[in-house]
mmCIF file of C-alpha atoms and ligand atoms in Angstrom:
data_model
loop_
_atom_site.group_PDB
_atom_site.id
_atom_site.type_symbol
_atom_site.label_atom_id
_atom_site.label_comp_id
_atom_site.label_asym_id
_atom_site.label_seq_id
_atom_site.Cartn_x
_atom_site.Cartn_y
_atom_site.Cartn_z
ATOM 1 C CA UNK A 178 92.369 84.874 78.610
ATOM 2 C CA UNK A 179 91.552 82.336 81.287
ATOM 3 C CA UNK A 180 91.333 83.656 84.702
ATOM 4 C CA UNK A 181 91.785 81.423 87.793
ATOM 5 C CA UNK A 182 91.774 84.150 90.442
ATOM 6 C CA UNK A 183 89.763 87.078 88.995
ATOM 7 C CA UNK A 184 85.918 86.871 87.618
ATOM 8 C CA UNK A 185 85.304 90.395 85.307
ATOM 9 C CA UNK A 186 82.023 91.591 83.902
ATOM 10 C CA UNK A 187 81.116 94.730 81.940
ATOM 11 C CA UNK A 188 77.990 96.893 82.425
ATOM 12 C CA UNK A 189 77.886 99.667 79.898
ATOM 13 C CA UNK A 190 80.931 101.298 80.117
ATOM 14 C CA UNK A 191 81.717 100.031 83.321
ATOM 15 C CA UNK A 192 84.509 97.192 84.333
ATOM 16 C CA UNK A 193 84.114 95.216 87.183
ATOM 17 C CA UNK A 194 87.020 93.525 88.300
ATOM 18 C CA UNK A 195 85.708 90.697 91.365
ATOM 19 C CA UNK A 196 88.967 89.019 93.358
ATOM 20 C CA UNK A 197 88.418 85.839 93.434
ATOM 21 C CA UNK A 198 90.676 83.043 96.168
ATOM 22 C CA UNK A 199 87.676 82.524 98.257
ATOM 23 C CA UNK A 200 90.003 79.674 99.778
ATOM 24 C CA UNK A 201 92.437 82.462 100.527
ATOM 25 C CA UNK A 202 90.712 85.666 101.696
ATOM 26 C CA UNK A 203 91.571 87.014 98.724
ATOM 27 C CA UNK A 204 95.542 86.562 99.249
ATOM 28 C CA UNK A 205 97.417 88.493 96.726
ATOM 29 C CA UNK A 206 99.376 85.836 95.115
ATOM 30 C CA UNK A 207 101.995 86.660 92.040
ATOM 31 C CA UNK A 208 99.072 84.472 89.595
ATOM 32 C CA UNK A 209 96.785 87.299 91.264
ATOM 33 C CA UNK A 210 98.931 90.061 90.740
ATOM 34 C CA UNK A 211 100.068 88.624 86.982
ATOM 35 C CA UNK A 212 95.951 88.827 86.270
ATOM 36 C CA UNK A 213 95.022 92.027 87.784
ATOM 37 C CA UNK A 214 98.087 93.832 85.331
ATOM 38 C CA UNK A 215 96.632 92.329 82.358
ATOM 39 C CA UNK A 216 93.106 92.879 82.859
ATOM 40 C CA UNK A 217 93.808 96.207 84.107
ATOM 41 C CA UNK A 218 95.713 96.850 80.881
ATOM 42 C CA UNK A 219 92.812 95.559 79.089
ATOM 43 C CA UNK A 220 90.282 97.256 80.540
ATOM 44 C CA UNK A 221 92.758 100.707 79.912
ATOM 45 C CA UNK A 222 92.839 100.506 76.522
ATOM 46 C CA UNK A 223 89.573 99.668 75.937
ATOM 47 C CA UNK A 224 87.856 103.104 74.631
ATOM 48 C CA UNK A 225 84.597 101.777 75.387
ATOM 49 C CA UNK A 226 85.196 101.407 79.493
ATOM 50 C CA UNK A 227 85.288 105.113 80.703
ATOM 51 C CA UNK A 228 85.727 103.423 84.465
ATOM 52 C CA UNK A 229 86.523 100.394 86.711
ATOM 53 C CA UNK A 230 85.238 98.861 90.176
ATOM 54 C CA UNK A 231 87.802 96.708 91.948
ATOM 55 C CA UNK A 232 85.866 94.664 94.512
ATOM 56 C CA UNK A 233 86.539 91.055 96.386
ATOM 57 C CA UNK A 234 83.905 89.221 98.624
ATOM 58 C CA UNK A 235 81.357 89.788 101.157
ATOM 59 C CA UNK A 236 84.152 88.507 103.917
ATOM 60 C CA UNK A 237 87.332 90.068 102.217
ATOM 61 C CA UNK A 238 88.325 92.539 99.486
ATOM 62 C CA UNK A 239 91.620 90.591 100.387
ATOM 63 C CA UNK A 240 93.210 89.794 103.405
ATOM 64 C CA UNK A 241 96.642 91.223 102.159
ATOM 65 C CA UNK A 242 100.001 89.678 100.648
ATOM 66 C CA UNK A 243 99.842 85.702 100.371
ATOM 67 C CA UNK A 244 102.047 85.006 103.581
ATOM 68 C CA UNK A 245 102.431 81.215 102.038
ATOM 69 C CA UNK A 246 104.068 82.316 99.444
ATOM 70 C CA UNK A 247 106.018 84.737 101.276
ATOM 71 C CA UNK A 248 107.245 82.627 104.059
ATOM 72 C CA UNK A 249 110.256 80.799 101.811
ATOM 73 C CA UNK A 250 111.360 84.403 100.434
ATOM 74 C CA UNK A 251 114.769 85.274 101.618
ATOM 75 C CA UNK A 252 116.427 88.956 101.103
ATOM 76 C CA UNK A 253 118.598 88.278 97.705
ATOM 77 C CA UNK A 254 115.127 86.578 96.113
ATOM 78 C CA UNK A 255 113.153 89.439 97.741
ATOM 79 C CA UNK A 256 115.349 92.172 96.373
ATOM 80 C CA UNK A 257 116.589 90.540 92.736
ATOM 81 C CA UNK A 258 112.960 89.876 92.192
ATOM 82 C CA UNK A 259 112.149 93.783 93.423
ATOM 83 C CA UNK A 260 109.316 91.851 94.989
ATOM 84 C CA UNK A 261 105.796 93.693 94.955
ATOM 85 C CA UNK A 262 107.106 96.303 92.359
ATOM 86 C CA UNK A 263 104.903 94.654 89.958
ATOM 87 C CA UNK A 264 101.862 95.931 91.706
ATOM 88 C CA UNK A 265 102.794 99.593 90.596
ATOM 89 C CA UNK A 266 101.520 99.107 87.048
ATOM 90 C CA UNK A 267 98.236 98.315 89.065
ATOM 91 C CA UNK A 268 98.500 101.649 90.891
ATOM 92 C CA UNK A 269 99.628 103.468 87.525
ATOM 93 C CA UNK A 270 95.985 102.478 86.150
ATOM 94 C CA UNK A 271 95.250 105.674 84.026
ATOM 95 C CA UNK A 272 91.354 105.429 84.179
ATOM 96 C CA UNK A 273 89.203 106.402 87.042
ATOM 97 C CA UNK A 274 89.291 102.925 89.578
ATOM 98 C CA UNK A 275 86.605 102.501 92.354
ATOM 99 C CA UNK A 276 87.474 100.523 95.059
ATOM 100 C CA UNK A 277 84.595 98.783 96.820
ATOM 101 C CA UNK A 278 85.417 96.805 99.734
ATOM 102 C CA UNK A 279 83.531 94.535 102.048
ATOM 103 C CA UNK A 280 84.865 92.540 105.002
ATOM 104 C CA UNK A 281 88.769 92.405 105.582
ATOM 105 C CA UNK A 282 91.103 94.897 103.908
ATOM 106 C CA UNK A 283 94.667 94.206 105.306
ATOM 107 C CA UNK A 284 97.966 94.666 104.711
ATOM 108 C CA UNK A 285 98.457 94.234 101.062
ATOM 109 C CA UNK A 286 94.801 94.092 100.416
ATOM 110 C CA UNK A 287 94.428 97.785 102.341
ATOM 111 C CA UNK A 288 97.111 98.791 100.546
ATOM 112 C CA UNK A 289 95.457 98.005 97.462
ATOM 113 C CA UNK A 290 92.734 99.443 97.941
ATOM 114 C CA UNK A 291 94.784 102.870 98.809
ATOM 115 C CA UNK A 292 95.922 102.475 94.829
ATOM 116 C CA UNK A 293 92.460 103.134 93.820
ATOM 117 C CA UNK A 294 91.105 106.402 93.426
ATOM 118 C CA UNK A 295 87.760 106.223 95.479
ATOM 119 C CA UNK A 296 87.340 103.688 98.009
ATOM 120 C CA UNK A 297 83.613 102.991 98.856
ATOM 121 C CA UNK A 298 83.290 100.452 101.765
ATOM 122 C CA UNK A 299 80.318 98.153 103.136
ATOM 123 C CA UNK A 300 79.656 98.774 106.950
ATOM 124 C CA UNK A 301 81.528 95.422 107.626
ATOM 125 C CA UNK A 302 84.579 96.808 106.084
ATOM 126 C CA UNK A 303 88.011 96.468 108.097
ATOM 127 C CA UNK A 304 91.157 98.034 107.228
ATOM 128 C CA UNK A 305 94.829 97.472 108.760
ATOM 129 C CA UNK A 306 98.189 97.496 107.907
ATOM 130 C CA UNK A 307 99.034 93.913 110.160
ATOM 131 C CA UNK A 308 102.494 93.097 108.880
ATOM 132 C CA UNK A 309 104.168 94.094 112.362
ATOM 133 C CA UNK A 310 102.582 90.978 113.468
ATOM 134 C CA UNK A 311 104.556 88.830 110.598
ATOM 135 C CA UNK A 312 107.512 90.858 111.347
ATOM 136 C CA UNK A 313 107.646 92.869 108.434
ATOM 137 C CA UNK A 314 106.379 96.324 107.326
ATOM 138 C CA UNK A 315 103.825 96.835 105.011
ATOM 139 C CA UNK A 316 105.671 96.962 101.510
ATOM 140 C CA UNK A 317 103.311 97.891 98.562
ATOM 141 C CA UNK A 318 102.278 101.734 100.570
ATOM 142 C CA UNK A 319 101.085 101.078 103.196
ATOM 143 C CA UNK A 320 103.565 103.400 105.271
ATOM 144 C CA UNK A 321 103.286 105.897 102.638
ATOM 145 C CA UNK A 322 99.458 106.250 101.177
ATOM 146 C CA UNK A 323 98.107 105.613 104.178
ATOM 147 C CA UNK A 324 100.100 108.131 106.038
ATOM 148 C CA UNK A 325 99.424 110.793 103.229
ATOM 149 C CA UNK A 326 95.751 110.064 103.504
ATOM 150 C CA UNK A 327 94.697 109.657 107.576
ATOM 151 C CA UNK A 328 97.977 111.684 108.515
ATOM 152 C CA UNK A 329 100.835 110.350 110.926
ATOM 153 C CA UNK A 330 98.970 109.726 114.150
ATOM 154 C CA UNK A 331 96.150 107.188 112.840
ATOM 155 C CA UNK A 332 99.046 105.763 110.475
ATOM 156 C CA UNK A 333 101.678 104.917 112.679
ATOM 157 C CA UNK A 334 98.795 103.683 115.116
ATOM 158 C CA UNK A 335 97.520 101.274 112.702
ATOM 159 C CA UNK A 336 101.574 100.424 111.459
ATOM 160 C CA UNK A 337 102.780 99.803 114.587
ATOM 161 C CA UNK A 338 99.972 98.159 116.739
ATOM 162 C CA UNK A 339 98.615 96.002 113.546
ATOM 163 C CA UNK A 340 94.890 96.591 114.881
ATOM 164 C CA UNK A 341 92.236 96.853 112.426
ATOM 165 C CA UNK A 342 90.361 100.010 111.772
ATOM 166 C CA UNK A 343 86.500 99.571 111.349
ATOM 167 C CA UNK A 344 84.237 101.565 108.044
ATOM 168 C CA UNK A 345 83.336 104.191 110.351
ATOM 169 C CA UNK A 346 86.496 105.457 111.796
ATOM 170 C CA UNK A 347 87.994 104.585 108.219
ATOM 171 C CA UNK A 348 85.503 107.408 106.715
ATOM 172 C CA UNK A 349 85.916 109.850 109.602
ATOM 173 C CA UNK A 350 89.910 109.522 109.104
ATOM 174 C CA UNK A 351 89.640 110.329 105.561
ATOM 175 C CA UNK A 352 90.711 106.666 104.002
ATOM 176 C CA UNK A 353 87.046 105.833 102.904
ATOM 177 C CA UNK A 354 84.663 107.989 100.836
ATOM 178 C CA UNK A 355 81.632 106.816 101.314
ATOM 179 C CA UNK A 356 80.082 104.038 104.007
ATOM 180 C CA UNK A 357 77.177 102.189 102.966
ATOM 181 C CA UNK A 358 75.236 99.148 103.755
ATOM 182 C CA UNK A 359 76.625 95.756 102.826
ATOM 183 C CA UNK A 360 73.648 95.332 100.448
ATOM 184 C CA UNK A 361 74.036 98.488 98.398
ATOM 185 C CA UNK A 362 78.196 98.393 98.492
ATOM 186 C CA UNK A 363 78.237 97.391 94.490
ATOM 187 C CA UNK A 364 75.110 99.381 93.529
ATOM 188 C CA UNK A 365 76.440 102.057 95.143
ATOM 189 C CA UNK A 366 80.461 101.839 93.684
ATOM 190 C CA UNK A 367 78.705 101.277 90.189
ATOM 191 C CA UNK A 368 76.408 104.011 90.225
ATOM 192 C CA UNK A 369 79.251 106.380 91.124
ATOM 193 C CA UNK A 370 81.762 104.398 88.280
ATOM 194 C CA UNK A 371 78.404 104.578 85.779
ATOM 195 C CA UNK A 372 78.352 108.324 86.746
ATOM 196 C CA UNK A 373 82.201 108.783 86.066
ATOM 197 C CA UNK A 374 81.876 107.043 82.723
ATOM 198 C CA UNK A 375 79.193 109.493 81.713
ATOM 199 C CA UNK A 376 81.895 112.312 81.503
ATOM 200 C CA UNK A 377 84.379 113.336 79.118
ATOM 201 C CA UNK A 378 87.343 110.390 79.993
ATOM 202 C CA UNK A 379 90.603 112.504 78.786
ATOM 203 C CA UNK A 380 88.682 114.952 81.440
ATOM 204 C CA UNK A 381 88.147 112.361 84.242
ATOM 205 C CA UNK A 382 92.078 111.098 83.148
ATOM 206 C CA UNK A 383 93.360 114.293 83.808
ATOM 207 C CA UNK A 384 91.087 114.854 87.312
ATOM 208 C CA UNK A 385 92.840 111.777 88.067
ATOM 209 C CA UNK A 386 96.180 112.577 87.209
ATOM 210 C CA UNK A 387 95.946 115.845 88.306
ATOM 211 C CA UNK A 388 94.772 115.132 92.866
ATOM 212 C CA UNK A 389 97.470 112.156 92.082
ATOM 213 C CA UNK A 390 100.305 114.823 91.534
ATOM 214 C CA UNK A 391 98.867 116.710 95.288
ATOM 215 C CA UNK A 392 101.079 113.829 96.859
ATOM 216 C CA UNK A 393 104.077 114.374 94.737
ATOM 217 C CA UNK A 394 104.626 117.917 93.907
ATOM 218 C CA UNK A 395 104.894 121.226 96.326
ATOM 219 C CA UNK A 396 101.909 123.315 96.508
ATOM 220 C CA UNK A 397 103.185 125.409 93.500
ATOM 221 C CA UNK A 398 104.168 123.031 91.209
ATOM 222 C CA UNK A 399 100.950 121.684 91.438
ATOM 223 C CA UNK A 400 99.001 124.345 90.961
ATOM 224 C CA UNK A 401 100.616 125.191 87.527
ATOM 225 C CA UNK A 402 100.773 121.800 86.925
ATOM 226 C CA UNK A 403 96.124 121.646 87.307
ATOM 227 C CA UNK A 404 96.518 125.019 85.142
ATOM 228 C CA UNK A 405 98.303 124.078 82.635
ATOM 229 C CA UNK A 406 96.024 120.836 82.076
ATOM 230 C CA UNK A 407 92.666 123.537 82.447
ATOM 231 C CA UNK A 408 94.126 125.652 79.771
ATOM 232 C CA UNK A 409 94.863 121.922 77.344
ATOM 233 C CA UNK A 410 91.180 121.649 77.673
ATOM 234 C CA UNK A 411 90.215 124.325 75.572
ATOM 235 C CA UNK A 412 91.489 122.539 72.707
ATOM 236 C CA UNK A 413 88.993 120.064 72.822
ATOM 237 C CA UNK A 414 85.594 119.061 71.894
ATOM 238 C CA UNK A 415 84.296 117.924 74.966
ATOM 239 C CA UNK A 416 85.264 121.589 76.736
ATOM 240 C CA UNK A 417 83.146 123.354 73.651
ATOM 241 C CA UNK A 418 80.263 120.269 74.268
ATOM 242 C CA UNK A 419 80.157 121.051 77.750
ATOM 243 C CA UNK A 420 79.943 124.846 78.018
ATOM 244 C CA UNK A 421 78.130 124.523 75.250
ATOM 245 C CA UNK A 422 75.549 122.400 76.369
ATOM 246 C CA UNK A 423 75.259 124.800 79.708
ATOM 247 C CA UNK A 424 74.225 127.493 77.669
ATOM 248 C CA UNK A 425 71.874 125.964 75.434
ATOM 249 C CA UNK A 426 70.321 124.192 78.738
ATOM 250 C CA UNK A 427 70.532 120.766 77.249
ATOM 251 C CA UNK A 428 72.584 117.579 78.355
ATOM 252 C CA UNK A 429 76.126 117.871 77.447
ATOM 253 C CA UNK A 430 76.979 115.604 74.687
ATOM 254 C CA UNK A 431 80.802 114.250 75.233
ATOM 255 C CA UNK A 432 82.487 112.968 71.937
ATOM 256 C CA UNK A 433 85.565 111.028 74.141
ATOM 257 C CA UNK A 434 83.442 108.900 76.126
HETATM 258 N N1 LIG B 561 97.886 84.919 102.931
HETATM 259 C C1 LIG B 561 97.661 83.623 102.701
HETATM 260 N N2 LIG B 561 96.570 82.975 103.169
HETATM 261 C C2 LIG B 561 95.676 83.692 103.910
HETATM 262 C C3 LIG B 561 95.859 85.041 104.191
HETATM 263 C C4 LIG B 561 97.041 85.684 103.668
HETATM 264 N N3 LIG B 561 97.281 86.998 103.829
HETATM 265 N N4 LIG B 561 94.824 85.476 104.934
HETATM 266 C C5 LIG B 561 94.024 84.425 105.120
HETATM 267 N N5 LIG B 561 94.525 83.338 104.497
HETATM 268 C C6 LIG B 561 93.976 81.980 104.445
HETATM 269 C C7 LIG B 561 94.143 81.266 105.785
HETATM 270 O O1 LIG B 561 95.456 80.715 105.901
HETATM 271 C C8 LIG B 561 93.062 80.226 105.678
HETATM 272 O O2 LIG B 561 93.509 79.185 104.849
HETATM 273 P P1 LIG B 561 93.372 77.634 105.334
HETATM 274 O O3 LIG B 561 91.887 77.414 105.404
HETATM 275 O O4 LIG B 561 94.051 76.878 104.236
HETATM 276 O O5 LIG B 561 94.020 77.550 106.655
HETATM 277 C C9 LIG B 561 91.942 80.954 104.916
HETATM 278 O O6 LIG B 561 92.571 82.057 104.261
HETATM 279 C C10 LIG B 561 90.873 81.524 105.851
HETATM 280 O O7 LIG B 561 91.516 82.328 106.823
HETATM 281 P P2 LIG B 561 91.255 82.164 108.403
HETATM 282 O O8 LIG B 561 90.902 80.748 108.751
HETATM 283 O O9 LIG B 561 92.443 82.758 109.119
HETATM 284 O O10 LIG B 561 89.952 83.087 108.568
HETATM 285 P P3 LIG B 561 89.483 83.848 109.885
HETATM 286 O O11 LIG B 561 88.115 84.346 109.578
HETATM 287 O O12 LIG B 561 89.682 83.019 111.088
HETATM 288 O O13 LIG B 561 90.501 85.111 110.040
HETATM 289 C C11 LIG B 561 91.760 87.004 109.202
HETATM 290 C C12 LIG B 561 90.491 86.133 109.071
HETATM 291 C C13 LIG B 561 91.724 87.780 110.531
HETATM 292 C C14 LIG B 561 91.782 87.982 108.046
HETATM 293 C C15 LIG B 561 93.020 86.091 109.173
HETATM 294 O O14 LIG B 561 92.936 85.229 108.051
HETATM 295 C C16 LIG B 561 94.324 86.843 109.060
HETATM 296 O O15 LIG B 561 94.800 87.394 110.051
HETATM 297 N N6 LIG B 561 94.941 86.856 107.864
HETATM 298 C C17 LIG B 561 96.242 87.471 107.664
HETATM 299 C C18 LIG B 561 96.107 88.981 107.633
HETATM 300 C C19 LIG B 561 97.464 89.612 107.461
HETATM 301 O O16 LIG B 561 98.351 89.506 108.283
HETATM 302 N N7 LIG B 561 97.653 90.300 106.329
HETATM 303 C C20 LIG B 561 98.905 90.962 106.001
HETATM 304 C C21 LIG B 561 99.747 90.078 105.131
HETATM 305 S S1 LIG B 561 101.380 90.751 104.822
HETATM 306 C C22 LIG B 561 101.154 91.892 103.578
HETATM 307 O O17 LIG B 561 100.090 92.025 103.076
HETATM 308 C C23 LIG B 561 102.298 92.765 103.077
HETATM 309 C C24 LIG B 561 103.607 92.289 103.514
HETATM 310 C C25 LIG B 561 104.699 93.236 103.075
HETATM 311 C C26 LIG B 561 106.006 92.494 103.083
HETATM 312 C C27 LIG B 561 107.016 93.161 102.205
HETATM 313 C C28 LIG B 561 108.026 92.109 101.716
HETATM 314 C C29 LIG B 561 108.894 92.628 100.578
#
């Protein structure tokens, strides 16, 4: 498949998935969004990639929704459409997906990020949920992850002013995972996807699956819900590999890989 907004490479068993608008920050267009689904559903169901890095460019992971193509919308196109619900399939990604993000990170563009499982971020890195200033709300999340994940103070803070929140206080406020120099930002998010990839992936799937459910489910259900996917494990190679290995003090083997 030709892609016009997306460049991908593969290292190993890792997929890296660059944005590519230069010309646009990044914008999350629908040609965007169509491209990101399929390669995303490629890279899925490809048993040889065991994990994926989502990254844009030194000056933007992407500076959020494309406005120009938003500015015609009117409600009954907006709602027949169910406009952005097409970016859930990209949040519904099954395999671990590492988020590394340089420069601007806004609206749409923070909020994907938030659909990734780890975001690692460049010291340059600048998140913010702007759309106040369009007069809008953020619509793929942001009201929503970004609440669950730097609580209701920072949230409604960023929401409601539309200022943009630099790496550091992103890390402190429990958005980022990491902060690392603009030079390292890919070594670093590959070595940690490389890392993932190493493991068992039905095991990283369900690690995945499992913190996903801590935003859906009360504290109970969740808890039988991780035990339930512990006790599955014993039914599988990789769980026998693994101990295994540990015992016999030699590197673990994993079949599903
Ligand atoms: N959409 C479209 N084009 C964009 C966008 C964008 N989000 N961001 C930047 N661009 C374009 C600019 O228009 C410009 O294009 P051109 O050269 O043709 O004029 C080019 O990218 C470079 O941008 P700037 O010249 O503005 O670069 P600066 O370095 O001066 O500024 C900023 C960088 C601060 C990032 C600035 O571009 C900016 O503020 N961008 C918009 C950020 C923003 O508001 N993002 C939120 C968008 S709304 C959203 O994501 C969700 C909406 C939810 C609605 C729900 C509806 C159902």
């Amino acid at each position: 498949m030709a892609l016009n907004t997306l460049k991908t490479e593969t290292r190993g068993r890792v997929a890296i998935i660059t944005l590519n608008r230069p010309d646009a920050l990044n914008a999350l267009n629908s040609e965007l969004l169509g491209e990101l689904r399929e390669t995303m559903a490629k890279f899925g169901d490809d048993e040889k990639i065991g994990a994926i890095v989502l990254t844009g460019s030194e000056k933007a992971f992407a500076a959020g929704a494309d406005i120009k193509e938003m500015q015609p919308l009117d409600y009954v196109g907006a709602y027949m459409n169910d406009f952005f619900e097409g970016w859930s399939a990209v949040a519904n990604t099954r395999k671990p997906v590492i988020a590394a993000v340089s420069g601007y990170a806004l609206g749409g563009g923070c909020e994907l990020a938030m659909m990734c499982d780890i975001i690692i971020a460049s010291d340059t890195a600048k998140f913010g949920q702007p759309e106040i200033t369009l007069g809008v709300i953020p619509g793929m999340g942001g009201t929503q992850r970004l609440t669950r994940a730097i609580g209701k103070a920072k949230a409604m803070d960023l929401c409601l002013t539309g200022r943009f929140m630099e790496a550091e206080e992103a890390e402190r406020s429990g958005l980022v995972a990491r902060v690392v120099a603009a030079d390292d930002l890919m070594a670093t998010a590959i070595k940690a996807a490389e890392k993932i990839a190493g493991f068992s992936l039905p095991v990283a799937m369900m690690v995945k699956e499992s913190v996903n459910r801590a935003d859906e489910m009360t504290l109970a259900e969740g808890l039988r819900f991780e035990r339930r996917l512990f006790h599955s494990l014993f039914a599988t190679e990789d769980q026998k590999e693994g101990m295994g290995a540990f015992v016999e003090k030699r590197k673990a083997q994993f079949k599903h890989r």
